Coordinates of C-alpha atoms and ligand atoms in Angstrom, one line a residue:
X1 CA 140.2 155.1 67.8
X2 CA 136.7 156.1 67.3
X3 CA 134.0 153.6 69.0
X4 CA 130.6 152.7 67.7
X5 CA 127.8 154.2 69.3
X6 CA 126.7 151.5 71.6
X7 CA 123.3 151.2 71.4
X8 CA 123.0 150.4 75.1
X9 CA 124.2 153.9 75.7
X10 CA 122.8 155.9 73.1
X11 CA 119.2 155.3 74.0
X12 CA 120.1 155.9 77.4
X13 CA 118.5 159.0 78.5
X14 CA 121.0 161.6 80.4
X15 CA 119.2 161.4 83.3
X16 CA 120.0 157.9 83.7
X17 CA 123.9 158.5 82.6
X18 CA 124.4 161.1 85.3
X19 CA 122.8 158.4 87.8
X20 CA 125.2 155.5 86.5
X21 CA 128.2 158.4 86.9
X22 CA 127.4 158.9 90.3
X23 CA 126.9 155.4 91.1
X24 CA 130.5 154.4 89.4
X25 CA 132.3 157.1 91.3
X26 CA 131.4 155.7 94.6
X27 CA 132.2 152.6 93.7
X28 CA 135.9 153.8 92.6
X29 CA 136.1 155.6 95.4
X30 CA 137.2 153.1 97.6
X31 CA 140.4 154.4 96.5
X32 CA 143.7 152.9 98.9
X33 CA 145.8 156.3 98.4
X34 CA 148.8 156.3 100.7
X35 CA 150.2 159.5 99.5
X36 CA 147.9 162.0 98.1
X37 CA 149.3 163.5 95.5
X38 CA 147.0 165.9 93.4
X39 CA 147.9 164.2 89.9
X40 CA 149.1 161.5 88.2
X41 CA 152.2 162.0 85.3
X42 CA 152.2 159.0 83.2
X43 CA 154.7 158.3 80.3
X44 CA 153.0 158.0 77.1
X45 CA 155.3 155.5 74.3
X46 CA 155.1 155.7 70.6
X47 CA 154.4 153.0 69.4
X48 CA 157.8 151.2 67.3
X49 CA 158.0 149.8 63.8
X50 CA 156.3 147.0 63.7
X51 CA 159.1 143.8 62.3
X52 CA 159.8 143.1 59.0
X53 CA 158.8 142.0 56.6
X54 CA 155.8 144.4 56.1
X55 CA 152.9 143.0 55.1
X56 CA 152.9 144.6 51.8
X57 CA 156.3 145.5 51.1
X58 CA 157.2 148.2 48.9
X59 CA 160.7 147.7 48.6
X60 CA 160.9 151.5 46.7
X61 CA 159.8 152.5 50.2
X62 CA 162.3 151.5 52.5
X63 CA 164.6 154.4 52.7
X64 CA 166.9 154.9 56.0
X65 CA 164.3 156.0 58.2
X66 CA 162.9 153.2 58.4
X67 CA 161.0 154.1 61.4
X68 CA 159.3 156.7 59.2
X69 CA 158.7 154.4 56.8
X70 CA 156.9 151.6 58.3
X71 CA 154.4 153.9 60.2
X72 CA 153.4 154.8 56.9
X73 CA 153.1 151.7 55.2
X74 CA 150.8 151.3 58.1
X75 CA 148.5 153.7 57.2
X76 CA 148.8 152.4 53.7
X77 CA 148.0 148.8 54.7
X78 CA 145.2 149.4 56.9
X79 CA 143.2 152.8 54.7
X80 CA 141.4 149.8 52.8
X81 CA 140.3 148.2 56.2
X82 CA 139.1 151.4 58.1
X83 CA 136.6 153.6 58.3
X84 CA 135.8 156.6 60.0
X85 CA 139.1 156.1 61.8
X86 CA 142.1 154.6 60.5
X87 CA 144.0 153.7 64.5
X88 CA 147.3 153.7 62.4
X89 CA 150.2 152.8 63.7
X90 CA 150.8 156.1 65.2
X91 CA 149.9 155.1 69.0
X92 CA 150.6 156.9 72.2
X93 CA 151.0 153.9 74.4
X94 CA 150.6 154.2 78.4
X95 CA 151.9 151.9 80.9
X96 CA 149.4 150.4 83.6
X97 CA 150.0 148.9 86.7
X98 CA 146.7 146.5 87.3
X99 CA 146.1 143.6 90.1
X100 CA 147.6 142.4 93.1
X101 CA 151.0 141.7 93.0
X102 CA 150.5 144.4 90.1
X103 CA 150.9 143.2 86.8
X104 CA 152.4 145.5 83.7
X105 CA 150.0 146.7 80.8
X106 CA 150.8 148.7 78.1
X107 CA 147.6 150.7 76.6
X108 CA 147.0 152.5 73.7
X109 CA 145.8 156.3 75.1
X110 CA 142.4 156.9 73.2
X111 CA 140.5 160.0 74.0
X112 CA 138.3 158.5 70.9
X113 CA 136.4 156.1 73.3
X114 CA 135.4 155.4 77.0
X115 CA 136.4 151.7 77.8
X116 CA 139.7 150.8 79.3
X117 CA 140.2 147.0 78.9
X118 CA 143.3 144.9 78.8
X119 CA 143.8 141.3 77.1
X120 CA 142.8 138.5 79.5
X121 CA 143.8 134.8 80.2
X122 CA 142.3 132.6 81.9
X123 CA 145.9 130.8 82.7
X124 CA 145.8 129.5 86.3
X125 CA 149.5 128.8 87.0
X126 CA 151.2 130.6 84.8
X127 CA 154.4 130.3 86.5
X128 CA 156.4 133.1 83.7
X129 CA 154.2 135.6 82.6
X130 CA 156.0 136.7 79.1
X131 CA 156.4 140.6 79.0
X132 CA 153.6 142.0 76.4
X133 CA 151.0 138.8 77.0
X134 CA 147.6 139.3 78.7
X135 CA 146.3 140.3 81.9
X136 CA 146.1 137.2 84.5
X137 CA 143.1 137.9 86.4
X138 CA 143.9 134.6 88.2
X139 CA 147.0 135.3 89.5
X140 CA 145.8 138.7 91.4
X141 CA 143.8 138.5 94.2
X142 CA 142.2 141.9 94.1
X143 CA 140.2 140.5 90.8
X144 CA 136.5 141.1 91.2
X145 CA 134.1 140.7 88.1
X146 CA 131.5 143.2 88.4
X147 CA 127.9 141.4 89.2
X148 CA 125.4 141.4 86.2
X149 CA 122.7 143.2 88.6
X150 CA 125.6 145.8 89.7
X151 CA 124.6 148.8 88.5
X152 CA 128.6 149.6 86.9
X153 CA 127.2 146.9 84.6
X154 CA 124.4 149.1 83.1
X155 CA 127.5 151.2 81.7
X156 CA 128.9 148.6 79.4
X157 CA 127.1 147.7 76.3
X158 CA 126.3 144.1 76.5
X159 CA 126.6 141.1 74.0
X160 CA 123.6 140.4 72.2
X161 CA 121.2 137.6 74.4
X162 CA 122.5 138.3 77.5
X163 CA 120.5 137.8 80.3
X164 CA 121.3 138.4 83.8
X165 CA 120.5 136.3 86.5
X166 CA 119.7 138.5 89.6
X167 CA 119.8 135.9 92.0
X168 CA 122.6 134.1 91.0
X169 CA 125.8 135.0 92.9
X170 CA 128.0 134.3 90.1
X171 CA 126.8 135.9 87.3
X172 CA 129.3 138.0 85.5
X173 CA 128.8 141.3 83.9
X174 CA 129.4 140.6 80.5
X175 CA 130.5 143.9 77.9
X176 CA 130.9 143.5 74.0
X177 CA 132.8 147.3 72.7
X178 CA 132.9 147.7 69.0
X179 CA 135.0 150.5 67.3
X180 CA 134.3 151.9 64.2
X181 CA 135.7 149.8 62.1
X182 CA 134.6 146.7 63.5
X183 CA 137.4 145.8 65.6
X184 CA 135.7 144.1 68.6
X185 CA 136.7 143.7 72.4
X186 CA 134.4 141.4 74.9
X187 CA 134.9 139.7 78.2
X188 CA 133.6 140.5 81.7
X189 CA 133.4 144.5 82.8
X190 CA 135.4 143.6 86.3
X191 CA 137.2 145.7 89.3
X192 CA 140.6 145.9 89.3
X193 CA 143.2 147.4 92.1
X194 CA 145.6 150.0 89.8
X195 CA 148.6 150.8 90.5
X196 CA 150.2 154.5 89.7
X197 CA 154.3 156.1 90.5
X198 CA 155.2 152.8 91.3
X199 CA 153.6 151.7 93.8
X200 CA 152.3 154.8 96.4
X201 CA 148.8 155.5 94.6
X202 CA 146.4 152.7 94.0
X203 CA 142.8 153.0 92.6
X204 CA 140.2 150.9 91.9
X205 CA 139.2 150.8 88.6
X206 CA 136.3 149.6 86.7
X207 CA 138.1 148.0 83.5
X208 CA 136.7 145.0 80.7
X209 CA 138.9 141.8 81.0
X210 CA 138.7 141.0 77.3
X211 CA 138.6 137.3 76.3
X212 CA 137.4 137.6 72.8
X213 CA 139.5 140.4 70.8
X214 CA 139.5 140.7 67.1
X215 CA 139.6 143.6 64.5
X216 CA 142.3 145.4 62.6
X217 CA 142.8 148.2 65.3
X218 CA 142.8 145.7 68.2
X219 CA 145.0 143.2 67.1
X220 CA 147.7 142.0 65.0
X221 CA 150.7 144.5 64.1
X222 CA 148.6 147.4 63.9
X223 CA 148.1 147.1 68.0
X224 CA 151.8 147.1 67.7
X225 CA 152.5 145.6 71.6
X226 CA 149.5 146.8 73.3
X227 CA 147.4 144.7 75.7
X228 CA 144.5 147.0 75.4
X229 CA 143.4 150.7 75.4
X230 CA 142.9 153.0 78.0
X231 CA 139.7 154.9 76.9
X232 CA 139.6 158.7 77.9
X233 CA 136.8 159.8 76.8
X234 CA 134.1 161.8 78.5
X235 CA 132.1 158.9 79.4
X236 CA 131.4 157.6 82.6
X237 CA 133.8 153.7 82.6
X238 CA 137.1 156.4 81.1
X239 CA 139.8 156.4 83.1
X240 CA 139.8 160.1 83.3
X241 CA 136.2 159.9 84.6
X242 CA 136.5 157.4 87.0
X243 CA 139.3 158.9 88.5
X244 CA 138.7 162.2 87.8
X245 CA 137.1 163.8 90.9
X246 CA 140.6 163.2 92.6
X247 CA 142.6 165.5 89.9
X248 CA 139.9 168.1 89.7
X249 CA 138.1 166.2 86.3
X250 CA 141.4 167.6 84.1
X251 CA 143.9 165.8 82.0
X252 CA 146.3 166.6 79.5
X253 CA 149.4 165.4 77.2
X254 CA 151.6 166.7 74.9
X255 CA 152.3 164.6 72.2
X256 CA 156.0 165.1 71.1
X257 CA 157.0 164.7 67.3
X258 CA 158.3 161.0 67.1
X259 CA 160.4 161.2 64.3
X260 CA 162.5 163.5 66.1
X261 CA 165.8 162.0 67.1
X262 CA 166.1 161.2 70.0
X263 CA 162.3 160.8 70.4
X264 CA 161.4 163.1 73.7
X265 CA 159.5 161.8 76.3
X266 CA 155.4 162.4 76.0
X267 CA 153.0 162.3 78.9
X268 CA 149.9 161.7 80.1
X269 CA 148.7 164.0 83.2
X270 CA 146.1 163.2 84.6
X271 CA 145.0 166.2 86.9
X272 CA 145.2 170.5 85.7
X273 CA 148.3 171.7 84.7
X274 CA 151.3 172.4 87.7
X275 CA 152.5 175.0 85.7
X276 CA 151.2 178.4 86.1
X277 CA 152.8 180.0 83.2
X278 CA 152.1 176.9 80.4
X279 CA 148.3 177.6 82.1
X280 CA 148.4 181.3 81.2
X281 CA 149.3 180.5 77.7
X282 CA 146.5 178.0 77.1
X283 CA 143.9 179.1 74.2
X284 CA 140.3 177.8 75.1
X285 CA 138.0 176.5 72.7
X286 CA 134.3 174.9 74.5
X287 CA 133.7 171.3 74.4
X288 CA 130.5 170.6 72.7
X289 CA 128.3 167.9 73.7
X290 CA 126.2 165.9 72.0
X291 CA 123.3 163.5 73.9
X292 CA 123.8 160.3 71.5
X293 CA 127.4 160.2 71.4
X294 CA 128.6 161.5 75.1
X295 CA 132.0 159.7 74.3
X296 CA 133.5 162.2 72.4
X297 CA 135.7 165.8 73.0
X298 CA 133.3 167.9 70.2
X299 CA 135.1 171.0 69.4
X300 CA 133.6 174.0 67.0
X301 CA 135.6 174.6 63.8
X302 CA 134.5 178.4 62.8
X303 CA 136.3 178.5 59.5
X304 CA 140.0 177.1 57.7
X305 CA 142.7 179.0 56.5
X306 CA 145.1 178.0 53.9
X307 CA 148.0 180.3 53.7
X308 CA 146.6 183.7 53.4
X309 CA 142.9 182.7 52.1
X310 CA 140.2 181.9 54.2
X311 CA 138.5 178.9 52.7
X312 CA 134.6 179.0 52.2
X313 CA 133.5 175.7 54.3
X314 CA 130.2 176.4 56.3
X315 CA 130.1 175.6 59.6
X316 CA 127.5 173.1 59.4
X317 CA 130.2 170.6 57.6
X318 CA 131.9 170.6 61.2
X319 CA 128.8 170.8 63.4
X320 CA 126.7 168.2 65.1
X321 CA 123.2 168.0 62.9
X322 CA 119.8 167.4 64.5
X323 CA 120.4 163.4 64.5
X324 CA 123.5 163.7 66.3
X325 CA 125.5 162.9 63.3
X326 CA 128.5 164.8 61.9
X327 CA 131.0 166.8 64.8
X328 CA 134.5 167.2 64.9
X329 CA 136.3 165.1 67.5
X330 CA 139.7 165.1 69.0
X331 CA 141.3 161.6 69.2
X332 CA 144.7 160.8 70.7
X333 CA 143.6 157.0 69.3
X334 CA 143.6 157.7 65.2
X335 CA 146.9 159.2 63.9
X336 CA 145.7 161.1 60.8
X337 CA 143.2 163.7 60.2
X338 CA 139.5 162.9 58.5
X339 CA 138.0 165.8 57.5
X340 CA 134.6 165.7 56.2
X341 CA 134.5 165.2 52.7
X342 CA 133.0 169.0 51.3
X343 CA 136.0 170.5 53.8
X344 CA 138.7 167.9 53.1
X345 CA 137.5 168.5 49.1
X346 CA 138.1 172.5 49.3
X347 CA 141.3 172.4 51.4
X348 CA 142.9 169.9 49.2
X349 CA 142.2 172.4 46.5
X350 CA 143.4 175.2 48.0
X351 CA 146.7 173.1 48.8
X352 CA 147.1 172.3 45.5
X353 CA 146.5 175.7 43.9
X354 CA 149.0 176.8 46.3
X355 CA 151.9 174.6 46.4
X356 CA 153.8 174.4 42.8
X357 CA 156.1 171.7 43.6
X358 CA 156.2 168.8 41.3
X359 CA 154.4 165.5 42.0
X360 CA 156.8 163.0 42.6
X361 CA 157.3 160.1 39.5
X362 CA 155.1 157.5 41.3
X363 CA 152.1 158.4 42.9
X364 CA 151.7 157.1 47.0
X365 CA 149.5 155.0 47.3
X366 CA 146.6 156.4 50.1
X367 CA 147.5 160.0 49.9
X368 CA 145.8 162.7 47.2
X369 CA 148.8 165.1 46.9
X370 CA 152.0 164.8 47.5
X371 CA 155.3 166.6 46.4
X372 CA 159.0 165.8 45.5
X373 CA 160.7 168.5 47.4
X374 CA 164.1 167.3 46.3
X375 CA 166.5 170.1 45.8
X376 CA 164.5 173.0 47.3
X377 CA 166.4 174.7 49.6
X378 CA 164.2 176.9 51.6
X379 CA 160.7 174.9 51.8
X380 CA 158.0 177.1 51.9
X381 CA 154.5 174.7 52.2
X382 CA 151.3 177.2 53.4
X383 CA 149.7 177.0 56.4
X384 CA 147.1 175.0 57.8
X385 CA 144.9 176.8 60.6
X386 CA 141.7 176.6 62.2
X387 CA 139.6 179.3 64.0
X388 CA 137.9 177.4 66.4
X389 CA 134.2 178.1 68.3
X390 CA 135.3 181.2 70.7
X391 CA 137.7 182.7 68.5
X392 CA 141.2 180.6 69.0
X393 CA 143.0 179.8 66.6
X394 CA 145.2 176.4 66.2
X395 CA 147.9 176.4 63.8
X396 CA 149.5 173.9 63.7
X397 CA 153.1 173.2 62.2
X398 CA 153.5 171.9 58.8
X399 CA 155.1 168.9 59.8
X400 CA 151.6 167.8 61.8
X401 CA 150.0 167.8 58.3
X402 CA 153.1 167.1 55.8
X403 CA 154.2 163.6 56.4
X404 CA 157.5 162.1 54.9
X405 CA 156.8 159.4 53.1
X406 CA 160.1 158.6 51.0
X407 CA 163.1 160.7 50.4
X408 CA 162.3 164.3 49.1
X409 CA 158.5 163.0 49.3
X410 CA 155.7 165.0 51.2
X411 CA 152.4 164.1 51.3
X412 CA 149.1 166.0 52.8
X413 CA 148.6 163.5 55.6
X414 CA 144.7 164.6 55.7
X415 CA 141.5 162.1 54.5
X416 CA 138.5 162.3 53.4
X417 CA 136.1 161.0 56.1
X418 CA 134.6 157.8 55.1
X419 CA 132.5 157.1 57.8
X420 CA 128.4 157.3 57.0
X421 CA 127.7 159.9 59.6
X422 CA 130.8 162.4 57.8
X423 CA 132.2 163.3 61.2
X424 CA 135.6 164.5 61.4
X425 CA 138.4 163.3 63.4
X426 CA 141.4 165.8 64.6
X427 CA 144.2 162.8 64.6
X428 CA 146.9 162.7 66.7
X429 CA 149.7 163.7 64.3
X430 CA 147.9 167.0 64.1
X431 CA 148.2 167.5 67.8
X432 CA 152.0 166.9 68.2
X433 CA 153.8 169.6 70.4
X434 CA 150.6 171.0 71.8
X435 CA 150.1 170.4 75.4
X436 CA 145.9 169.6 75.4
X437 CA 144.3 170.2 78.7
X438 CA 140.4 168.4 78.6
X439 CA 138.8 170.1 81.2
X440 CA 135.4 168.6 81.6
X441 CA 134.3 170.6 84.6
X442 CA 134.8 173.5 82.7
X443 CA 133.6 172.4 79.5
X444 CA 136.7 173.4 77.7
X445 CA 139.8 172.4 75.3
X446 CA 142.9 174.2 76.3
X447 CA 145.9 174.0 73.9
X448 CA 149.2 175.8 73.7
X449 CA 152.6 175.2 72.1
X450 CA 154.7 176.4 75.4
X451 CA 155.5 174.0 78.6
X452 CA 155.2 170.4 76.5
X453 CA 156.4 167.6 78.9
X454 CA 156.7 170.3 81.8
X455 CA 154.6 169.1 84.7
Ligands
NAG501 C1 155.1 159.9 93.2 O1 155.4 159.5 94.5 C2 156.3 160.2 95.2 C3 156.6 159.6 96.5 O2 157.3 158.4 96.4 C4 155.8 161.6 95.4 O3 156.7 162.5 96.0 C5 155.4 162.2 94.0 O4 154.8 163.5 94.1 C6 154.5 161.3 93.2 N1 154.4 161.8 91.9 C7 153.2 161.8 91.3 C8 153.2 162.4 89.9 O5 152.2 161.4 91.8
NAG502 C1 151.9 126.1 90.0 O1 153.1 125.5 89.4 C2 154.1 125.3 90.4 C3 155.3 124.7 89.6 O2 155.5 125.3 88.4 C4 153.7 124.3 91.5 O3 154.7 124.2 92.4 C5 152.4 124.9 92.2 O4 151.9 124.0 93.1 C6 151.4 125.2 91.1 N1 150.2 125.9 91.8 C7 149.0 125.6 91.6 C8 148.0 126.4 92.3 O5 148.7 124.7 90.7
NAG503 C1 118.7 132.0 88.7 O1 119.7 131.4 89.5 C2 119.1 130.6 90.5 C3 120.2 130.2 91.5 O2 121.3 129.7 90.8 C4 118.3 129.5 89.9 O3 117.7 128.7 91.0 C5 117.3 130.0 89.0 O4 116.6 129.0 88.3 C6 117.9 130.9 88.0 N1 116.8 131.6 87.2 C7 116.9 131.6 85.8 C8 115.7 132.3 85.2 O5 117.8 131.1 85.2
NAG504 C1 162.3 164.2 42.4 O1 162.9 165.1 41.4 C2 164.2 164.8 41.1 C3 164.7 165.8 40.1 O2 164.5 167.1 40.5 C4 164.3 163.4 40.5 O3 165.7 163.1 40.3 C5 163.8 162.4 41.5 O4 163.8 161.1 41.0 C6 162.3 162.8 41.9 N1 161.9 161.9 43.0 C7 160.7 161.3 42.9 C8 160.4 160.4 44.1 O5 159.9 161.5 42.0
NAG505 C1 156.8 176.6 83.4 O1 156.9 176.6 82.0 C2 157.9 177.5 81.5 C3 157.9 177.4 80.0 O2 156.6 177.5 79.5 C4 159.3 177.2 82.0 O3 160.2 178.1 81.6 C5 159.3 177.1 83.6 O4 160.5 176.7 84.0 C6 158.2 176.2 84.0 N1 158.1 176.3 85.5 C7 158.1 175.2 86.3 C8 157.9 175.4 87.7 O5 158.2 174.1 85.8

């Protein structure tokens, strides 16, 4: 998921980020470790078919894979309600351990935004907590809402007239998050005791106890289970940055193909890579940075290939402008690809010059091309690849851009970016079976198709 610009942060000036960084990381580093461990492997779930009935059925749709199926009708049901970033139902879920005794949270992983924050209620004796509810912050005694005044609070962007009352002892920080398509989380910005492998590594950790949620992405089927998102992004409140001076500022996942069967395990490392040889294979591309929008992984895209022919896109379409609008950003939170519209326009024609299937008898409803691949015996679709800033080049396989939609149906699972700035969004179907390392000490991307769910 892609998060608005908070205006709180964006006029922030970088001097005054770094501060707020190094004031968050001593807060959070009141950290209870038992057993030091130098990372943290956590399982990341794909989100399941949401239960029938869809909420607009198309019976013609329902084929056996129903799993399939339903993810798409997702995208299909929720393309009208997006915009930059459709969150899809294609979700790599995390489990999180949070309060004392330590209560079970399942997050959506989204390297698309900074904020980790979890459902709250306000239930005082609760005496069964149903699995998938909220977060009790009153049955955990390690609860703490952050202080209006506390400097952690400057981080959050804030509801609209609130004031803080310095003096008061009990003055909650309050945080309001938008994503990009509206979808809204707010509560109190609070300090939570989290709890990793079990229960030998705790943490504290800075996290919004949301009261009010609402929006398409952040509730309702499309949330499909989760109690909130864990934000990764490079921003100062992200889990990988408040934890990340432990595990040497580094995470990575590989993101397996769910329609596989059965589905393989994905995770979510947080820390560098165990595994010298997987490290050895990693292509680098630099992380770009831009001032108003320090949220997001930027990458460089240096031109796109489509099977043999290198397509004529300049550069600027991917780049950050002087406003700080545009970029190209890599979100494990949105499941397709956006590609801004001048790119997503030339490679769609270069994909239909090339491909000379037939259409199928209905079109699919959200999708520009698609094929009926019934009967072909040796499918040969062209490639997709990108020569990124630095000279590495991702190519992905087709099945991270060809999407089954019915039987013998294939569809270009790329869309034209809608949102007003025209940035472009590398999904997270696109990144399936590459192990992505974010190194933000060195500035870097690594990606690699060998050593996925290897430590
Ligand atoms: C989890 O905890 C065990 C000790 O119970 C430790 O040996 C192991 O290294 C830890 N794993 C991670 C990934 O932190
Ligand atoms: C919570 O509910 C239980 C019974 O369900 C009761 O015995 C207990 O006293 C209650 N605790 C509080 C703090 O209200
Ligand atoms: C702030 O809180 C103190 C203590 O509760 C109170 O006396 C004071 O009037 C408050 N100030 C404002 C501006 O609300
Ligand atoms: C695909 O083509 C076959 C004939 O080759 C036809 O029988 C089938 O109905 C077509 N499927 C769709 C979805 O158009
Ligand atoms: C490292 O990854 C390679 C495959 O890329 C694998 O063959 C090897 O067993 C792994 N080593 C360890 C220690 O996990």
């Amino acid at each position: 998921m892609v998060v608005l610009l908070p205006p709180l942060l964006s006029q922030l000036s970088l001097l005054s980020l770094l501060c707020f960084t190094f004031t968050l990381t001593s807060i959070t580093s009141q950290t209870t470790t038992n057993i030091p461990a130098d990372y943290l492997k956590l399982q990341l779930l794909h989100t399941h078919p949401f239960p029938f009935p869809f909420p607009s059925p198309s019976q013609a749709l329902i084929s056996s894979d129903t799993h399939r199926i339903s993810s798409l009708l997702r995208h299909h049901t929720k393309l009208p309600l997006t915009s930059a970033a459709s969150s899809g139902s294609g979700q790599y879920l995390v489990h999180l351990l949070l309060g004392s005794p330590p209560q079970p949270l399942l997050l959506v992983a989204d390297t698309g935004s900074d904020l980790i924050w979890a459902t709250c209620s306000a239930c005082r004796n609760c005496s069964s907590r149903p699995p998938s509810s909220a977060f009790l912050p009153r049955h955990s005694s390690s609860f703490s809402p952050h202080h209006c005044y506390n400097s952690a609070c400057q981080l959050v962007p804030h509801p609209e007239s609130t004031h803080c009352n310095r003096t008061r002892l009990h003055s909650p920080c309050r945080y309001e998050y938008t994503y990009s398509d509206g979808s809204l989380t707010s509560g109190f910005f609070s300090r939570e005791k989290a709890t990793f492998n079990s229960t030998v590594e705790h943490h504290s950790l800075s996290f919004g106890c949301g009261f009010h949620v609402t929006g398409p992405s952040v509730t309702g089927p499309s949330f499909n289970g989760a109690q909130g998102v864990m934000g990764l992004g490079r921003g100062p409140i992200s889990l990988s940055s408040q934890l990340g001076g432990r595990f040497g500022n580094k995470f990575s996942y590989c993101l397996m193909d769910y329609t596989l069967s059965p589905t393989p395990t994905s995770y979510l490392l947080i820390g560098g890579s165990k595994n010298a040889t997987v490290s050895r294979r990693m292509s680098y591309t630099p992380l770009q940075t831009n001032a108003l929008s320090p949220t997001f992984y930027y990458i460089g895209i240096e031109s796109v290939y489509v099977g043999k022919s290198k397509l004529r896109i300049s550069p600027s379409v991917w780049a950050v402008d002087r406003l700080g609008n545009g970029g190209t950003v890599v979100d494990s939170g949105t499941t397709l690809t956006f590609l801004a519209d001048p790119a997503y326009r030339r490679i769609l024609a270069a994909f239909k010059r090339l491909v000379k299937l037939p259409p199928p008898s209905k079109p699919t409803p959200g999708f520009d091309m698609c094929v009926n691949v019934t009967g072909v015996l040796k499918l040969n679709l062209p490639k997709l690849g990108f020569r990124l800033a630095g000279g590495s080049l991702f190519l992905p396989p087709t099945g991270n851009y060809f999407l089954d939609t019915a039987d013998g149906v294939k569809c270009l699972a790329l869309q034209p970016s809608t949102s007003s700035t025209g940035f472009s969004v590398i999904g997270n179907l696109m990144q399936q079976g590459f192990v992505f390392e974010f190194d933000a000490d060195g500035s870097r991307l690594g990606f690699t198709r060998h050593g996925c769910g290897l430590p």
